[in-house]
Coordinates of C-alpha atoms in Angstrom, one line a residue:
M178 CA -60.9 29.7 -10.1
R179 CA -57.2 30.4 -11.0
Q180 CA -54.2 29.5 -9.0
I181 CA -51.0 31.5 -9.4
E182 CA -47.6 30.3 -8.4
I183 CA -44.6 32.7 -8.5
E184 CA -41.0 31.4 -8.4
G185 CA -38.3 34.0 -7.9
R186 CA -34.6 33.8 -8.0
E187 CA -31.9 36.3 -7.2
G188 CA -30.5 38.0 -10.4
S189 CA -27.9 40.6 -11.1
R190 CA -30.4 43.4 -10.2
G191 CA -31.9 41.7 -7.1
N192 CA -35.7 40.9 -7.4
R193 CA -36.4 43.3 -10.2
C194 CA -37.7 41.9 -13.4
R195 CA -36.3 43.5 -16.5
R196 CA -38.2 41.7 -19.2
V197 CA -41.1 39.3 -19.3
R198 CA -41.5 37.0 -22.3
S199 CA -44.8 35.2 -22.8
K200 CA -45.1 31.6 -24.2
R201 CA -48.3 30.0 -25.5
R202 CA -50.3 27.8 -23.2
N203 CA -49.0 24.2 -23.3
D204 CA -51.1 21.1 -23.5
T205 CA -51.4 20.8 -19.7
G206 CA -53.2 24.1 -19.5
T207 CA -50.2 26.0 -17.9
V208 CA -49.0 29.4 -19.1
N209 CA -45.3 30.1 -18.5
H210 CA -43.9 33.6 -18.3
S211 CA -40.1 33.7 -18.1
G212 CA -37.3 36.3 -18.4
G213 CA -35.3 38.7 -16.4
S214 CA -35.0 37.8 -12.7
F215 CA -38.3 35.8 -12.4
D216 CA -39.9 32.6 -13.7
I217 CA -43.7 32.9 -13.3
K218 CA -45.9 29.9 -13.9
R219 CA -49.7 30.5 -13.9
K220 CA -51.8 27.4 -13.6
I221 CA -55.4 27.6 -14.9
V222 CA -57.5 25.2 -12.9
K223 CA -60.5 24.0 -14.9
P224 CA -63.9 23.7 -13.1
L225 CA -64.4 20.3 -11.5
H226 CA -67.5 18.1 -11.9
L227 CA -69.5 18.1 -8.7
K228 CA -68.8 14.4 -8.2
Q229 CA -65.0 15.0 -8.5
I230 CA -65.3 17.7 -5.8
Y231 CA -67.2 15.3 -3.6
K232 CA -64.5 12.6 -4.0
Q233 CA -61.5 14.9 -3.5
L234 CA -62.9 16.8 -0.5
E235 CA -64.7 13.8 0.9
F236 CA -68.0 15.7 1.2
K237 CA -69.8 12.3 1.1
D238 CA -68.9 11.9 4.8
R239 CA -70.4 15.3 5.7
P240 CA -74.0 15.3 6.9
M241 CA -76.3 16.9 4.4
I242 CA -79.4 18.7 5.6
L243 CA -82.2 19.6 3.1
E244 CA -85.2 21.8 3.8
T245 CA -88.6 22.4 2.4
E246 CA -91.6 24.6 3.5
R247 CA -92.7 22.1 6.2
L248 CA -89.9 19.6 6.4
I249 CA -86.2 19.1 7.3
L250 CA -84.5 16.1 5.7
R251 CA -81.5 15.1 7.8
P252 CA -79.4 12.0 8.5
W253 CA -80.9 9.5 10.9
E254 CA -79.5 9.3 14.4
E255 CA -79.7 6.5 17.0
R256 CA -81.7 8.8 19.3
D257 CA -84.5 8.7 16.7
A258 CA -85.1 5.0 17.5
A259 CA -88.3 5.6 19.5
D260 CA -89.8 7.9 16.9
L261 CA -88.9 5.4 14.1
F262 CA -90.5 2.5 16.0
Q263 CA -93.7 4.5 16.6
Y264 CA -94.4 4.6 12.9
A265 CA -92.5 1.7 11.4
S266 CA -94.2 -0.8 13.8
N267 CA -97.6 -0.1 12.1
P268 CA -98.4 -3.0 9.8
E269 CA -100.0 -0.6 7.2
V270 CA -96.6 1.0 6.5
G271 CA -93.8 -1.6 5.9
P272 CA -95.4 -4.7 4.3
I273 CA -97.0 -2.8 1.4
A274 CA -93.6 -1.2 0.7
G275 CA -91.9 -4.6 0.9
W276 CA -90.3 -4.5 4.4
P277 CA -91.3 -6.1 7.7
V278 CA -92.7 -4.1 10.7
H279 CA -90.3 -3.1 13.4
T280 CA -90.7 -5.3 16.5
S281 CA -89.2 -3.0 19.2
V282 CA -87.3 0.2 19.8
E283 CA -84.1 -1.8 19.9
N284 CA -84.9 -3.3 16.5
S285 CA -85.5 0.2 15.1
R286 CA -82.1 1.3 16.5
E287 CA -80.4 -1.6 14.8
I288 CA -82.2 -0.6 11.5
I289 CA -80.8 2.9 11.9
K290 CA -77.3 1.7 12.5
S291 CA -77.3 -1.0 9.7
Y292 CA -79.5 0.5 6.9
F293 CA -80.5 4.1 7.6
S294 CA -76.8 5.1 8.1
A295 CA -76.2 4.6 4.3
P296 CA -75.3 7.6 2.3
E297 CA -78.1 9.8 1.1
T298 CA -80.6 8.4 3.5
Y299 CA -82.7 11.0 5.4
A300 CA -85.1 11.2 8.2
I301 CA -88.2 13.2 7.2
V302 CA -88.6 15.6 10.2
L303 CA -91.7 17.7 10.6
K304 CA -90.7 21.3 11.4
E305 CA -93.8 21.7 13.6
T306 CA -92.6 19.1 16.1
M307 CA -89.0 18.5 15.0
Q308 CA -89.6 14.8 15.2
P309 CA -89.0 12.2 12.4
V310 CA -92.2 11.0 10.8
G311 CA -90.8 9.0 7.8
S312 CA -87.8 8.3 5.7
I313 CA -86.5 9.1 2.2
G314 CA -83.4 8.4 0.4
L315 CA -81.4 8.0 -2.9
M316 CA -79.8 4.7 -3.8
I317 CA -77.1 5.7 -6.3
G318 CA -75.8 3.3 -8.9
S319 CA -75.0 -0.2 -7.5
A320 CA -76.8 0.7 -4.2
S321 CA -80.0 0.2 -6.2
D322 CA -81.3 -3.2 -7.3
K323 CA -82.4 -1.7 -10.6
G324 CA -79.1 -2.2 -12.4
I325 CA -78.5 1.4 -13.1
P326 CA -75.1 3.3 -13.6
D327 CA -73.5 5.7 -11.1
T328 CA -75.0 8.7 -12.9
E329 CA -78.5 7.5 -11.9
A330 CA -80.3 6.8 -8.6
E331 CA -83.5 5.2 -7.2
I332 CA -85.7 7.1 -4.7
G333 CA -87.3 5.2 -1.8
Y334 CA -89.7 6.7 0.8
W335 CA -92.3 6.2 3.4
V336 CA -94.2 8.3 6.0
G337 CA -96.1 7.4 9.1
V338 CA -99.9 6.7 8.9
P339 CA -101.0 9.8 10.9
Y340 CA -99.4 11.9 8.1
W341 CA -100.9 10.3 5.1
G342 CA -102.9 12.5 2.8
Q343 CA -101.1 15.7 3.8
G344 CA -98.8 16.0 0.8
L345 CA -95.6 15.6 2.9
I346 CA -94.1 12.8 0.8
P347 CA -94.5 14.6 -2.5
E348 CA -92.9 17.6 -0.9
A349 CA -90.0 15.5 0.3
V350 CA -89.7 13.7 -3.0
R351 CA -89.5 17.0 -5.0
E352 CA -86.7 18.2 -2.7
I353 CA -84.8 14.9 -3.1
M354 CA -85.2 15.2 -6.9
R355 CA -83.8 18.7 -6.8
H356 CA -80.9 17.5 -4.7
G357 CA -80.2 14.6 -7.0
F358 CA -80.3 16.6 -10.2
D359 CA -78.9 20.0 -9.0
D360 CA -76.4 19.0 -6.2
L361 CA -75.3 15.5 -7.3
N362 CA -75.7 16.2 -11.1
L363 CA -77.5 12.9 -11.7
E364 CA -78.9 12.2 -15.1
K365 CA -81.9 10.1 -14.3
L366 CA -84.0 9.1 -11.2
W367 CA -85.9 5.9 -10.8
C368 CA -88.8 4.9 -8.6
G369 CA -91.1 1.9 -8.2
Y370 CA -94.2 0.6 -6.4
F371 CA -95.6 -2.8 -5.8
D372 CA -99.0 -3.9 -7.1
G373 CA -101.7 -2.4 -4.9
N374 CA -99.7 0.4 -3.5
T375 CA -101.8 3.2 -5.1
K376 CA -100.6 5.8 -2.6
S377 CA -97.0 5.4 -3.8
Q378 CA -98.2 5.4 -7.4
R379 CA -100.0 8.7 -7.0
V380 CA -96.9 10.3 -5.4
Q381 CA -94.7 9.3 -8.4
E382 CA -97.3 10.6 -10.9
K383 CA -97.6 13.9 -9.0
C384 CA -93.8 14.3 -9.1
G385 CA -93.5 13.7 -12.8
F386 CA -92.3 10.1 -12.9
R387 CA -93.5 8.2 -16.0
Y388 CA -94.1 4.5 -16.3
H389 CA -91.2 2.6 -17.7
H390 CA -91.8 -1.2 -17.2
T391 CA -93.1 -3.9 -14.9
K392 CA -91.2 -6.7 -13.3
E393 CA -92.9 -9.9 -12.1
N394 CA -91.8 -12.1 -9.1
V395 CA -89.6 -9.5 -7.5
P396 CA -88.2 -10.6 -4.1
C397 CA -88.5 -8.1 -1.2
A398 CA -87.4 -7.9 2.4
L399 CA -90.4 -10.0 3.4
E400 CA -89.1 -13.6 3.5
G401 CA -90.6 -15.8 0.8
V402 CA -92.7 -13.1 -0.7
L403 CA -92.6 -12.2 -4.4
R404 CA -94.2 -9.1 -5.7
T405 CA -95.1 -7.4 -9.0
E406 CA -93.3 -4.1 -9.2
H407 CA -94.0 -1.2 -11.6
I408 CA -91.0 0.9 -12.4
T409 CA -91.1 4.6 -13.2
C410 CA -88.4 7.2 -14.1
I411 CA -87.7 10.8 -14.9
S412 CA -84.7 12.3 -16.7
K413 CA -82.9 15.5 -15.7
E414 CA -84.2 17.2 -18.8
E415 CA -87.8 16.2 -18.1
W416 CA -87.5 17.4 -14.5
F417 CA -86.1 20.7 -15.7
Q418 CA -89.0 21.2 -18.1
L419 CA -91.5 20.2 -15.4
S420 CA -89.9 22.6 -12.9
K421 CA -90.0 25.4 -15.4
S422 CA -93.7 24.9 -16.2
L423 CA -94.5 24.7 -12.5
L424 CA -92.7 28.0 -11.9
I425 CA -94.6 29.6 -14.7
E426 CA -97.9 28.4 -13.2
V427 CA -96.9 29.8 -9.7
M428 CA -95.9 33.2 -11.2
S429 CA -99.1 33.3 -13.2
F430 CA -101.2 32.5 -10.0
K431 CA -99.3 35.2 -8.1
S432 CA -99.9 37.7 -10.8
K433 CA -103.6 37.0 -10.9
E434 CA -103.7 37.2 -7.1
F435 CA -102.0 40.6 -7.2
V436 CA -104.4 41.9 -9.8
M437 CA -107.4 40.8 -7.7
L438 CA -105.9 42.5 -4.6
R439 CA -105.4 45.7 -6.6
R440 CA -109.1 45.6 -7.7
Y441 CA -110.2 45.0 -4.2
D442 CA -108.1 47.9 -2.8
S443 CA -109.5 50.2 -5.4

């Protein structure tokens, strides 16, 4: 993108320019053209890093909506409290992920206001019903407890019991990964699961996360409870290579499918 500013002044021949003399670009990236009746300054604006654009234009305060084949990922709203309570009150969901069950709709509403209003926190909405069935989010830099820089983030997620085993969480995680690497230009994503949470472990393995280390006696949101947590991660380069290989597989499958249809038609 280039921004051009023209400054004119009245000369002996009005606004006509008799001669333009060019000067080399100076250290600030500005090219000056002067002479005759006009002084023309052309500023070359260098492309900004996405994070700089977010900061300058305050896009962080704008609601982000992401979409997959079956899901919409959008910010939580207070009116989602009843749907949130329906799934977060199930003792099979929260405790294994390290947080207590929700005790009432009002409790869920307070959770939305105090925790789910954080940046990059999304309700997992099923397109079929347009109702939230789980939650997913990115905890960037200091928002995570993993001691990571602002160029990295941790992914957290859960989905209601009736939707286990349908591949919804891997679908949501892959879109959050794309958003983190493509839109936010993050360099690495982290994830983790507590001992015994094999479902979460399988999700991370399916999405390309690799084991990094294990931490003992990790405190969680359950009072007085310490857990063993296994930490996984994936770099932007690893994600790119994985995405490329998956795309090749899909194209190969589509090609074989097309050949089979051609044979069937003939």
